[in-house]
Amino acid sequence: MKMFALCGLAVALVGTLGSTQARAQEAAPPYEVSRGDGYDDNVKFVWADVLRVDPIYEQIRSARPREECYETEVEHRDTGNRAGGTVIGAIVGGVLGNTIGKGDGRKAATVAGAVAGGAIGNNIGGRNDRYYTDTETRCRTIHDTVEERRIAGYDVQYRYRGDVFMSRLDYDPGERMRVRVSVSPAD
């Protein structure tokens, strides 16, 4: 009789343990996923519900170059044919110097007459210079400073197993996000 009582107690204990395990499995949310790669049995990845996502903005200043063009009046000088006047003046001056000079001074007089005649011819040719105005397009680069407002990150409020947490992320996680749960003994 004692033997049957012990067997009955063992069967009752096994039945109680089995139903306790079944209830523990039912209590765990169905969206928890264990890592399962044998890396760390105390770490698992689960899904948390996102309650609120607030974007964090930052002001950024940047210089943007742009080209600005405008019309302006420019004065031009048409020099005509100064070279022609210089050459003709040098020839005439050389001929005059050659006729005026006598003996050994004839060569020096020819050279001096050519130089003087060339200078006079250049000045006479310069008197015919014309001045006129014309319109030209000129461009310059201008650097404009621009301020932009960019999203630097997101403050995310989420709930896992009834507790509410807050984290700053680089992205908007949507309605649910994966979280890493690690359990270790508290000493």
Short mmCIF file of N, CA and C in Angstrom, two decimals:
data_model
loop_
_atom_site.label_atom_id
_atom_site.label_comp_id
_atom_site.label_asym_id
_atom_site.label_seq_id
_atom_site.Cartn_x
_atom_site.Cartn_y
_atom_site.Cartn_z
N MET A 1 0.82 -1.18 0.00
CA MET A 1 0.00 0.00 0.00
C MET A 1 0.87 1.25 0.00
N LYS A 2 1.96 1.20 0.76
CA LYS A 2 2.88 2.33 0.80
C LYS A 2 3.46 2.59 -0.58
N MET A 3 3.70 1.54 -1.30
CA MET A 3 4.27 1.66 -2.62
C MET A 3 3.31 2.38 -3.56
N PHE A 4 2.04 2.04 -3.49
CA PHE A 4 1.05 2.70 -4.34
C PHE A 4 0.90 4.17 -3.97
N ALA A 5 1.00 4.47 -2.69
CA ALA A 5 0.87 5.86 -2.23
C ALA A 5 2.04 6.68 -2.74
N LEU A 6 3.27 6.09 -2.70
CA LEU A 6 4.44 6.82 -3.23
C LEU A 6 4.33 7.02 -4.73
N CYS A 7 3.89 6.04 -5.44
CA CYS A 7 3.72 6.16 -6.90
C CYS A 7 2.66 7.21 -7.21
N GLY A 8 1.61 7.22 -6.47
CA GLY A 8 0.55 8.20 -6.69
C GLY A 8 1.04 9.61 -6.42
N LEU A 9 1.86 9.77 -5.36
CA LEU A 9 2.44 11.07 -5.04
C LEU A 9 3.39 11.51 -6.16
N ALA A 10 4.20 10.61 -6.69
CA ALA A 10 5.13 10.94 -7.78
C ALA A 10 4.36 11.36 -9.02
N VAL A 11 3.29 10.63 -9.34
CA VAL A 11 2.48 10.98 -10.51
C VAL A 11 1.83 12.34 -10.29
N ALA A 12 1.38 12.63 -9.08
CA ALA A 12 0.77 13.93 -8.79
C ALA A 12 1.79 15.04 -8.93
N LEU A 13 3.04 14.81 -8.45
CA LEU A 13 4.09 15.82 -8.57
C LEU A 13 4.45 16.07 -10.04
N VAL A 14 4.60 14.99 -10.81
CA VAL A 14 4.92 15.15 -12.23
C VAL A 14 3.78 15.89 -12.94
N GLY A 15 2.58 15.57 -12.63
CA GLY A 15 1.43 16.26 -13.23
C GLY A 15 1.41 17.73 -12.86
N THR A 16 1.72 18.03 -11.57
CA THR A 16 1.75 19.41 -11.11
C THR A 16 2.86 20.17 -11.82
N LEU A 17 4.06 19.58 -11.94
CA LEU A 17 5.18 20.23 -12.63
C LEU A 17 4.84 20.48 -14.10
N GLY A 18 4.23 19.51 -14.73
CA GLY A 18 3.87 19.66 -16.15
C GLY A 18 2.86 20.77 -16.35
N SER A 19 1.88 20.89 -15.47
CA SER A 19 0.88 21.94 -15.63
C SER A 19 1.48 23.31 -15.29
N THR A 20 2.46 23.37 -14.36
CA THR A 20 3.13 24.62 -14.02
C THR A 20 3.95 25.10 -15.23
N GLN A 21 4.66 24.18 -15.88
CA GLN A 21 5.42 24.55 -17.07
C GLN A 21 4.49 25.01 -18.18
N ALA A 22 3.37 24.36 -18.35
CA ALA A 22 2.42 24.73 -19.39
C ALA A 22 1.88 26.12 -19.11
N ARG A 23 1.57 26.44 -17.82
CA ARG A 23 1.08 27.76 -17.48
C ARG A 23 2.17 28.82 -17.69
N ALA A 24 3.42 28.50 -17.40
CA ALA A 24 4.53 29.44 -17.58
C ALA A 24 4.72 29.74 -19.07
N GLN A 25 4.55 28.72 -19.90
CA GLN A 25 4.68 28.95 -21.33
C GLN A 25 3.52 29.79 -21.86
N GLU A 26 2.32 29.58 -21.29
CA GLU A 26 1.17 30.37 -21.71
C GLU A 26 1.32 31.81 -21.28
N ALA A 27 1.97 32.09 -20.15
CA ALA A 27 2.11 33.45 -19.63
C ALA A 27 3.10 34.26 -20.45
N ALA A 28 4.07 33.61 -21.07
CA ALA A 28 5.07 34.34 -21.87
C ALA A 28 4.41 34.88 -23.13
N PRO A 29 4.65 36.14 -23.46
CA PRO A 29 4.06 36.69 -24.69
C PRO A 29 4.53 35.91 -25.91
N PRO A 30 3.66 35.72 -26.87
CA PRO A 30 4.01 34.90 -28.03
C PRO A 30 5.05 35.56 -28.94
N TYR A 31 5.36 36.85 -28.75
CA TYR A 31 6.28 37.52 -29.66
C TYR A 31 7.71 37.53 -29.16
N GLU A 32 8.01 36.84 -28.06
CA GLU A 32 9.38 36.76 -27.61
C GLU A 32 10.11 35.70 -28.42
N VAL A 33 11.34 36.00 -28.82
CA VAL A 33 12.13 35.08 -29.62
C VAL A 33 13.49 34.93 -28.95
N SER A 34 13.89 33.72 -28.69
CA SER A 34 15.21 33.49 -28.12
C SER A 34 16.24 33.56 -29.23
N ARG A 35 17.45 33.98 -28.89
CA ARG A 35 18.51 34.09 -29.89
C ARG A 35 18.80 32.73 -30.50
N GLY A 36 18.94 31.70 -29.66
CA GLY A 36 19.01 30.34 -30.14
C GLY A 36 20.30 29.94 -30.84
N ASP A 37 21.32 30.79 -30.84
CA ASP A 37 22.56 30.40 -31.51
C ASP A 37 23.61 29.90 -30.53
N GLY A 38 23.24 29.76 -29.26
CA GLY A 38 24.15 29.24 -28.26
C GLY A 38 25.19 30.25 -27.82
N TYR A 39 25.09 31.48 -28.28
CA TYR A 39 26.09 32.50 -27.95
C TYR A 39 26.05 32.85 -26.48
N ASP A 40 24.85 33.22 -26.01
CA ASP A 40 24.69 33.58 -24.60
C ASP A 40 23.27 33.21 -24.21
N ASP A 41 23.15 32.26 -23.32
CA ASP A 41 21.82 31.80 -22.93
C ASP A 41 21.07 32.82 -22.09
N ASN A 42 21.77 33.85 -21.57
CA ASN A 42 21.13 34.87 -20.75
C ASN A 42 20.69 36.09 -21.56
N VAL A 43 20.80 36.00 -22.87
CA VAL A 43 20.40 37.12 -23.74
C VAL A 43 19.36 36.62 -24.72
N LYS A 44 18.34 37.43 -24.92
CA LYS A 44 17.35 37.10 -25.95
C LYS A 44 16.85 38.39 -26.59
N PHE A 45 16.34 38.27 -27.78
CA PHE A 45 15.81 39.41 -28.53
C PHE A 45 14.30 39.26 -28.60
N VAL A 46 13.62 40.34 -28.24
CA VAL A 46 12.16 40.33 -28.18
C VAL A 46 11.62 41.58 -28.86
N TRP A 47 10.34 41.64 -29.00
CA TRP A 47 9.69 42.81 -29.61
C TRP A 47 9.03 43.64 -28.54
N ALA A 48 9.19 44.95 -28.63
CA ALA A 48 8.54 45.89 -27.70
C ALA A 48 7.61 46.78 -28.52
N ASP A 49 6.55 47.25 -27.89
CA ASP A 49 5.59 48.13 -28.55
C ASP A 49 6.07 49.58 -28.44
N VAL A 50 6.11 50.27 -29.56
CA VAL A 50 6.54 51.67 -29.58
C VAL A 50 5.33 52.53 -29.20
N LEU A 51 5.52 53.40 -28.21
CA LEU A 51 4.44 54.27 -27.74
C LEU A 51 4.50 55.65 -28.41
N ARG A 52 5.73 56.18 -28.57
CA ARG A 52 5.88 57.54 -29.11
C ARG A 52 7.25 57.68 -29.77
N VAL A 53 7.29 58.42 -30.90
CA VAL A 53 8.54 58.71 -31.58
C VAL A 53 8.60 60.22 -31.80
N ASP A 54 9.63 60.88 -31.24
CA ASP A 54 9.80 62.33 -31.39
C ASP A 54 11.09 62.59 -32.16
N PRO A 55 10.99 63.25 -33.33
CA PRO A 55 12.22 63.56 -34.07
C PRO A 55 13.03 64.65 -33.34
N ILE A 56 14.35 64.54 -33.38
CA ILE A 56 15.27 65.52 -32.80
C ILE A 56 15.90 66.27 -33.97
N TYR A 57 15.77 67.60 -33.98
CA TYR A 57 16.27 68.42 -35.08
C TYR A 57 17.55 69.15 -34.68
N GLU A 58 18.39 69.45 -35.70
CA GLU A 58 19.58 70.27 -35.50
C GLU A 58 19.66 71.28 -36.64
N GLN A 59 20.18 72.46 -36.32
CA GLN A 59 20.37 73.52 -37.32
C GLN A 59 21.76 73.37 -37.93
N ILE A 60 21.83 73.38 -39.24
CA ILE A 60 23.11 73.26 -39.94
C ILE A 60 23.27 74.45 -40.86
N ARG A 61 24.43 75.13 -40.75
CA ARG A 61 24.74 76.26 -41.63
C ARG A 61 25.70 75.78 -42.71
N SER A 62 25.42 76.18 -43.93
CA SER A 62 26.32 75.83 -45.03
C SER A 62 26.38 76.98 -46.01
N ALA A 63 27.52 77.10 -46.70
CA ALA A 63 27.70 78.14 -47.71
C ALA A 63 27.48 77.52 -49.08
N ARG A 64 26.60 78.14 -49.84
CA ARG A 64 26.32 77.66 -51.18
C ARG A 64 26.75 78.72 -52.19
N PRO A 65 27.67 78.35 -53.08
CA PRO A 65 28.10 79.33 -54.08
C PRO A 65 27.08 79.47 -55.20
N ARG A 66 26.95 80.68 -55.67
CA ARG A 66 26.10 80.93 -56.85
C ARG A 66 26.77 82.00 -57.69
N GLU A 67 26.51 81.97 -58.97
CA GLU A 67 27.13 82.93 -59.87
C GLU A 67 26.14 84.04 -60.17
N GLU A 68 26.61 85.27 -60.02
CA GLU A 68 25.77 86.44 -60.30
C GLU A 68 26.42 87.20 -61.46
N CYS A 69 25.64 87.42 -62.52
CA CYS A 69 26.14 88.10 -63.71
C CYS A 69 25.42 89.44 -63.87
N TYR A 70 26.14 90.42 -64.42
CA TYR A 70 25.56 91.75 -64.61
C TYR A 70 26.19 92.39 -65.85
N GLU A 71 25.49 93.36 -66.41
CA GLU A 71 25.96 94.10 -67.59
C GLU A 71 26.63 95.39 -67.11
N THR A 72 27.76 95.76 -67.72
CA THR A 72 28.45 96.99 -67.36
C THR A 72 29.01 97.63 -68.63
N GLU A 73 29.09 98.97 -68.60
CA GLU A 73 29.65 99.69 -69.74
C GLU A 73 31.16 99.76 -69.60
N VAL A 74 31.86 99.49 -70.71
CA VAL A 74 33.31 99.49 -70.73
C VAL A 74 33.76 100.39 -71.87
N GLU A 75 34.78 101.24 -71.59
CA GLU A 75 35.31 102.14 -72.63
C GLU A 75 36.48 101.45 -73.33
N HIS A 76 36.41 101.43 -74.65
CA HIS A 76 37.46 100.83 -75.45
C HIS A 76 38.18 101.92 -76.25
N ARG A 77 39.42 101.64 -76.60
CA ARG A 77 40.21 102.57 -77.40
C ARG A 77 40.67 101.84 -78.66
N ASP A 78 40.28 102.37 -79.81
CA ASP A 78 40.69 101.79 -81.08
C ASP A 78 41.92 102.54 -81.54
N THR A 79 43.07 101.89 -81.48
CA THR A 79 44.34 102.56 -81.78
C THR A 79 44.59 102.71 -83.26
N GLY A 80 43.76 102.22 -84.08
CA GLY A 80 43.94 102.37 -85.52
C GLY A 80 45.21 101.67 -85.98
N ASN A 81 46.00 102.37 -86.84
CA ASN A 81 47.21 101.76 -87.38
C ASN A 81 48.43 102.57 -86.94
N ARG A 82 48.82 102.46 -85.68
CA ARG A 82 49.99 103.17 -85.17
C ARG A 82 51.27 102.61 -85.77
N ALA A 83 51.33 101.34 -86.03
CA ALA A 83 52.54 100.74 -86.59
C ALA A 83 52.84 101.32 -87.96
N GLY A 84 51.80 101.54 -88.74
CA GLY A 84 52.00 102.13 -90.07
C GLY A 84 52.58 103.53 -89.97
N GLY A 85 52.08 104.35 -89.05
CA GLY A 85 52.60 105.71 -88.86
C GLY A 85 54.04 105.69 -88.40
N THR A 86 54.38 104.74 -87.52
CA THR A 86 55.75 104.63 -87.03
C THR A 86 56.69 104.26 -88.17
N VAL A 87 56.32 103.32 -89.00
CA VAL A 87 57.18 102.88 -90.12
C VAL A 87 57.36 104.01 -91.13
N ILE A 88 56.26 104.65 -91.50
CA ILE A 88 56.35 105.75 -92.49
C ILE A 88 57.19 106.89 -91.93
N GLY A 89 57.00 107.23 -90.65
CA GLY A 89 57.79 108.29 -90.03
C GLY A 89 59.27 107.94 -89.99
N ALA A 90 59.61 106.69 -89.72
CA ALA A 90 61.02 106.26 -89.67
C ALA A 90 61.66 106.35 -91.06
N ILE A 91 60.88 105.97 -92.08
CA ILE A 91 61.43 106.05 -93.46
C ILE A 91 61.68 107.50 -93.86
N VAL A 92 60.67 108.35 -93.63
CA VAL A 92 60.82 109.77 -93.99
C VAL A 92 61.96 110.40 -93.20
N GLY A 93 62.04 110.10 -91.88
CA GLY A 93 63.11 110.65 -91.04
C GLY A 93 64.47 110.16 -91.48
N GLY A 94 64.59 108.91 -91.88
CA GLY A 94 65.86 108.36 -92.35
C GLY A 94 66.31 109.02 -93.64
N VAL A 95 65.35 109.24 -94.56
CA VAL A 95 65.68 109.89 -95.83
C VAL A 95 66.14 111.32 -95.58
N LEU A 96 65.44 112.05 -94.72
CA LEU A 96 65.83 113.43 -94.42
C LEU A 96 67.20 113.48 -93.74
N GLY A 97 67.42 112.55 -92.79
CA GLY A 97 68.71 112.50 -92.11
C GLY A 97 69.83 112.19 -93.07
N ASN A 98 69.57 111.34 -94.04
CA ASN A 98 70.58 110.97 -95.03
C ASN A 98 70.92 112.16 -95.94
N THR A 99 69.93 112.97 -96.31
CA THR A 99 70.19 114.11 -97.18
C THR A 99 70.85 115.24 -96.42
N ILE A 100 70.57 115.38 -95.14
CA ILE A 100 71.15 116.48 -94.36
C ILE A 100 72.60 116.14 -93.99
N GLY A 101 72.86 114.89 -93.65
CA GLY A 101 74.18 114.51 -93.17
C GLY A 101 75.23 114.56 -94.29
N LYS A 102 76.50 114.87 -93.93
CA LYS A 102 77.60 114.94 -94.89
C LYS A 102 78.74 114.09 -94.38
N GLY A 103 79.42 113.41 -95.20
CA GLY A 103 80.61 112.65 -94.87
C GLY A 103 80.33 111.52 -93.91
N ASP A 104 81.21 111.42 -92.87
CA ASP A 104 81.06 110.35 -91.88
C ASP A 104 79.81 110.57 -91.03
N GLY A 105 79.27 111.70 -90.91
CA GLY A 105 78.08 111.98 -90.10
C GLY A 105 76.79 111.58 -90.79
N ARG A 106 76.90 111.19 -92.05
CA ARG A 106 75.70 110.81 -92.81
C ARG A 106 75.00 109.60 -92.19
N LYS A 107 75.76 108.58 -91.77
CA LYS A 107 75.14 107.37 -91.18
C LYS A 107 74.47 107.71 -89.85
N ALA A 108 75.13 108.49 -89.04
CA ALA A 108 74.56 108.89 -87.76
C ALA A 108 73.32 109.72 -87.97
N ALA A 109 73.34 110.63 -88.95
CA ALA A 109 72.18 111.47 -89.24
C ALA A 109 71.02 110.64 -89.75
N THR A 110 71.31 109.61 -90.54
CA THR A 110 70.26 108.72 -91.06
C THR A 110 69.58 107.98 -89.91
N VAL A 111 70.38 107.44 -88.98
CA VAL A 111 69.83 106.71 -87.84
C VAL A 111 69.03 107.65 -86.95
N ALA A 112 69.59 108.84 -86.67
CA ALA A 112 68.89 109.79 -85.82
C ALA A 112 67.60 110.24 -86.49
N GLY A 113 67.61 110.47 -87.77
CA GLY A 113 66.39 110.87 -88.50
C GLY A 113 65.34 109.78 -88.49
N ALA A 114 65.78 108.50 -88.60
CA ALA A 114 64.83 107.39 -88.60
C ALA A 114 64.17 107.27 -87.23
N VAL A 115 64.96 107.42 -86.14
CA VAL A 115 64.40 107.33 -84.79
C VAL A 115 63.44 108.47 -84.54
N ALA A 116 63.85 109.67 -84.87
CA ALA A 116 62.98 110.84 -84.66
C ALA A 116 61.73 110.75 -85.51
N GLY A 117 61.89 110.33 -86.76
CA GLY A 117 60.72 110.20 -87.65
C GLY A 117 59.77 109.13 -87.17
N GLY A 118 60.30 108.02 -86.63
CA GLY A 118 59.44 106.95 -86.10
C GLY A 118 58.64 107.43 -84.91
N ALA A 119 59.28 108.21 -84.02
CA ALA A 119 58.57 108.73 -82.85
C ALA A 119 57.48 109.70 -83.27
N ILE A 120 57.80 110.59 -84.23
CA ILE A 120 56.80 111.56 -84.71
C ILE A 120 55.65 110.84 -85.40
N GLY A 121 55.98 109.81 -86.20
CA GLY A 121 54.93 109.04 -86.89
C GLY A 121 54.02 108.31 -85.92
N ASN A 122 54.58 107.78 -84.83
CA ASN A 122 53.79 107.10 -83.81
C ASN A 122 52.84 108.07 -83.14
N ASN A 123 53.31 109.29 -82.80
CA ASN A 123 52.44 110.28 -82.17
C ASN A 123 51.33 110.72 -83.11
N ILE A 124 51.67 110.92 -84.39
CA ILE A 124 50.63 111.32 -85.35
C ILE A 124 49.61 110.20 -85.52
N GLY A 125 50.06 108.94 -85.53
CA GLY A 125 49.13 107.80 -85.63
C GLY A 125 48.22 107.71 -84.42
N GLY A 126 48.71 108.11 -83.23
CA GLY A 126 47.92 108.07 -82.00
C GLY A 126 46.83 109.11 -81.97
N ARG A 127 46.96 110.15 -82.75
CA ARG A 127 45.91 111.19 -82.80
C ARG A 127 44.63 110.67 -83.42
N ASN A 128 44.75 109.63 -84.18
CA ASN A 128 43.56 109.06 -84.83
C ASN A 128 42.86 108.01 -83.98
N ASP A 129 43.31 107.82 -82.72
CA ASP A 129 42.66 106.84 -81.83
C ASP A 129 41.21 107.24 -81.61
N ARG A 130 40.35 106.23 -81.62
CA ARG A 130 38.92 106.45 -81.37
C ARG A 130 38.55 105.79 -80.05
N TYR A 131 37.69 106.44 -79.30
CA TYR A 131 37.19 105.89 -78.04
C TYR A 131 35.70 105.60 -78.21
N TYR A 132 35.28 104.43 -77.72
CA TYR A 132 33.86 104.10 -77.78
C TYR A 132 33.52 103.23 -76.56
N THR A 133 32.24 103.22 -76.19
CA THR A 133 31.78 102.42 -75.05
C THR A 133 30.99 101.23 -75.58
N ASP A 134 31.11 100.16 -74.87
CA ASP A 134 30.42 98.93 -75.24
C ASP A 134 29.89 98.28 -73.95
N THR A 135 28.93 97.42 -74.06
CA THR A 135 28.39 96.72 -72.89
C THR A 135 28.97 95.32 -72.86
N GLU A 136 29.49 94.93 -71.68
CA GLU A 136 30.03 93.59 -71.48
C GLU A 136 29.33 92.93 -70.30
N THR A 137 29.25 91.60 -70.35
CA THR A 137 28.69 90.82 -69.25
C THR A 137 29.84 90.35 -68.38
N ARG A 138 29.75 90.63 -67.09
CA ARG A 138 30.76 90.19 -66.14
C ARG A 138 30.06 89.36 -65.06
N CYS A 139 30.75 88.35 -64.58
CA CYS A 139 30.17 87.45 -63.57
C CYS A 139 31.10 87.34 -62.37
N ARG A 140 30.50 87.08 -61.22
CA ARG A 140 31.26 86.87 -59.99
C ARG A 140 30.55 85.81 -59.15
N THR A 141 31.32 85.15 -58.29
CA THR A 141 30.77 84.10 -57.44
C THR A 141 30.45 84.69 -56.07
N ILE A 142 29.23 84.43 -55.62
CA ILE A 142 28.76 84.89 -54.31
C ILE A 142 28.44 83.66 -53.47
N HIS A 143 28.89 83.67 -52.22
CA HIS A 143 28.62 82.56 -51.30
C HIS A 143 27.50 82.96 -50.34
N ASP A 144 26.35 82.32 -50.52
CA ASP A 144 25.21 82.56 -49.64
C ASP A 144 25.25 81.58 -48.47
N THR A 145 24.97 82.06 -47.27
CA THR A 145 24.89 81.19 -46.09
C THR A 145 23.44 80.75 -45.94
N VAL A 146 23.26 79.44 -45.88
CA VAL A 146 21.93 78.85 -45.79
C VAL A 146 21.84 78.03 -44.51
N GLU A 147 20.74 78.20 -43.78
CA GLU A 147 20.50 77.38 -42.59
C GLU A 147 19.45 76.34 -42.93
N GLU A 148 19.77 75.10 -42.55
CA GLU A 148 18.83 74.00 -42.79
C GLU A 148 18.52 73.32 -41.47
N ARG A 149 17.34 72.80 -41.38
CA ARG A 149 16.92 72.05 -40.20
C ARG A 149 16.85 70.58 -40.61
N ARG A 150 17.69 69.75 -40.00
CA ARG A 150 17.75 68.33 -40.33
C ARG A 150 17.43 67.48 -39.11
N ILE A 151 16.93 66.27 -39.38
CA ILE A 151 16.65 65.33 -38.29
C ILE A 151 17.96 64.67 -37.89
N ALA A 152 18.32 64.79 -36.61
CA ALA A 152 19.56 64.21 -36.10
C ALA A 152 19.33 62.84 -35.46
N GLY A 153 18.10 62.53 -35.10
CA GLY A 153 17.78 61.25 -34.47
C GLY A 153 16.34 61.26 -33.99
N TYR A 154 15.99 60.24 -33.23
CA TYR A 154 14.61 60.10 -32.73
C TYR A 154 14.65 59.67 -31.27
N ASP A 155 13.83 60.33 -30.43
CA ASP A 155 13.61 59.87 -29.06
C ASP A 155 12.42 58.92 -29.12
N VAL A 156 12.65 57.68 -28.72
CA VAL A 156 11.63 56.63 -28.86
C VAL A 156 11.23 56.15 -27.46
N GLN A 157 9.93 56.19 -27.21
CA GLN A 157 9.39 55.66 -25.96
C GLN A 157 8.70 54.33 -26.30
N TYR A 158 9.07 53.27 -25.56
CA TYR A 158 8.52 51.95 -25.87
C TYR A 158 8.22 51.19 -24.58
N ARG A 159 7.36 50.17 -24.72
CA ARG A 159 6.92 49.39 -23.57
C ARG A 159 7.31 47.93 -23.79
N TYR A 160 7.92 47.37 -22.72
CA TYR A 160 8.23 45.94 -22.72
C TYR A 160 7.77 45.37 -21.39
N ARG A 161 6.86 44.42 -21.46
CA ARG A 161 6.29 43.73 -20.29
C ARG A 161 5.77 44.71 -19.25
N GLY A 162 5.09 45.75 -19.70
CA GLY A 162 4.45 46.70 -18.79
C GLY A 162 5.35 47.84 -18.35
N ASP A 163 6.64 47.74 -18.54
CA ASP A 163 7.55 48.83 -18.17
C ASP A 163 7.79 49.71 -19.39
N VAL A 164 7.93 51.01 -19.15
CA VAL A 164 8.14 51.97 -20.23
C VAL A 164 9.60 52.43 -20.21
N PHE A 165 10.22 52.43 -21.39
CA PHE A 165 11.62 52.81 -21.54
C PHE A 165 11.74 53.90 -22.59
N MET A 166 12.90 54.58 -22.60
CA MET A 166 13.15 55.66 -23.56
C MET A 166 14.56 55.47 -24.11
N SER A 167 14.72 55.60 -25.42
CA SER A 167 16.03 55.50 -26.06
C SER A 167 16.10 56.49 -27.21
N ARG A 168 17.32 56.91 -27.55
CA ARG A 168 17.54 57.77 -28.73
C ARG A 168 18.11 56.88 -29.84
N LEU A 169 17.44 56.89 -30.99
CA LEU A 169 17.84 56.05 -32.12
C LEU A 169 18.15 56.92 -33.34
N ASP A 170 18.86 56.34 -34.29
CA ASP A 170 19.18 57.03 -35.55
C ASP A 170 18.05 56.88 -36.58
N TYR A 171 17.07 56.07 -36.28
CA TYR A 171 16.00 55.78 -37.24
C TYR A 171 14.65 55.74 -36.52
N ASP A 172 13.58 55.85 -37.29
CA ASP A 172 12.23 55.74 -36.77
C ASP A 172 11.86 54.25 -36.81
N PRO A 173 11.64 53.60 -35.66
CA PRO A 173 11.44 52.15 -35.65
C PRO A 173 10.06 51.69 -36.11
N GLY A 174 9.10 52.58 -36.19
CA GLY A 174 7.75 52.14 -36.57
C GLY A 174 6.93 51.82 -35.33
N GLU A 175 6.00 50.84 -35.46
CA GLU A 175 5.09 50.51 -34.36
C GLU A 175 5.70 49.55 -33.35
N ARG A 176 6.64 48.72 -33.79
CA ARG A 176 7.31 47.77 -32.89
C ARG A 176 8.79 47.80 -33.18
N MET A 177 9.59 47.46 -32.15
CA MET A 177 11.03 47.43 -32.35
C MET A 177 11.64 46.27 -31.57
N ARG A 178 12.71 45.74 -32.11
CA ARG A 178 13.41 44.64 -31.43
C ARG A 178 14.26 45.22 -30.32
N VAL A 179 14.22 44.55 -29.16
CA VAL A 179 15.05 44.95 -28.03
C VAL A 179 15.83 43.72 -27.56
N ARG A 180 16.96 43.98 -26.96
CA ARG A 180 17.83 42.93 -26.43
C ARG A 180 17.61 42.85 -24.93
N VAL A 181 17.26 41.68 -24.43
CA VAL A 181 17.03 41.49 -23.00
C VAL A 181 18.14 40.59 -22.48
N SER A 182 18.81 41.07 -21.44
CA SER A 182 19.90 40.33 -20.82
C SER A 182 19.59 40.15 -19.35
N VAL A 183 19.76 38.94 -18.87
CA VAL A 183 19.49 38.63 -17.47
C VAL A 183 20.76 38.11 -16.83
N SER A 184 21.10 38.68 -15.68
CA SER A 184 22.27 38.19 -14.93
C SER A 184 21.99 38.35 -13.44
N PRO A 185 22.64 37.56 -12.62
CA PRO A 185 22.40 37.63 -11.17
C PRO A 185 22.83 38.98 -10.60
N ALA A 186 22.07 39.49 -9.67
CA ALA A 186 22.42 40.72 -8.97
C ALA A 186 23.18 40.35 -7.72
N ASP A 187 24.38 40.82 -7.62
CA ASP A 187 25.22 40.50 -6.44
C ASP A 187 25.20 41.61 -5.43
#
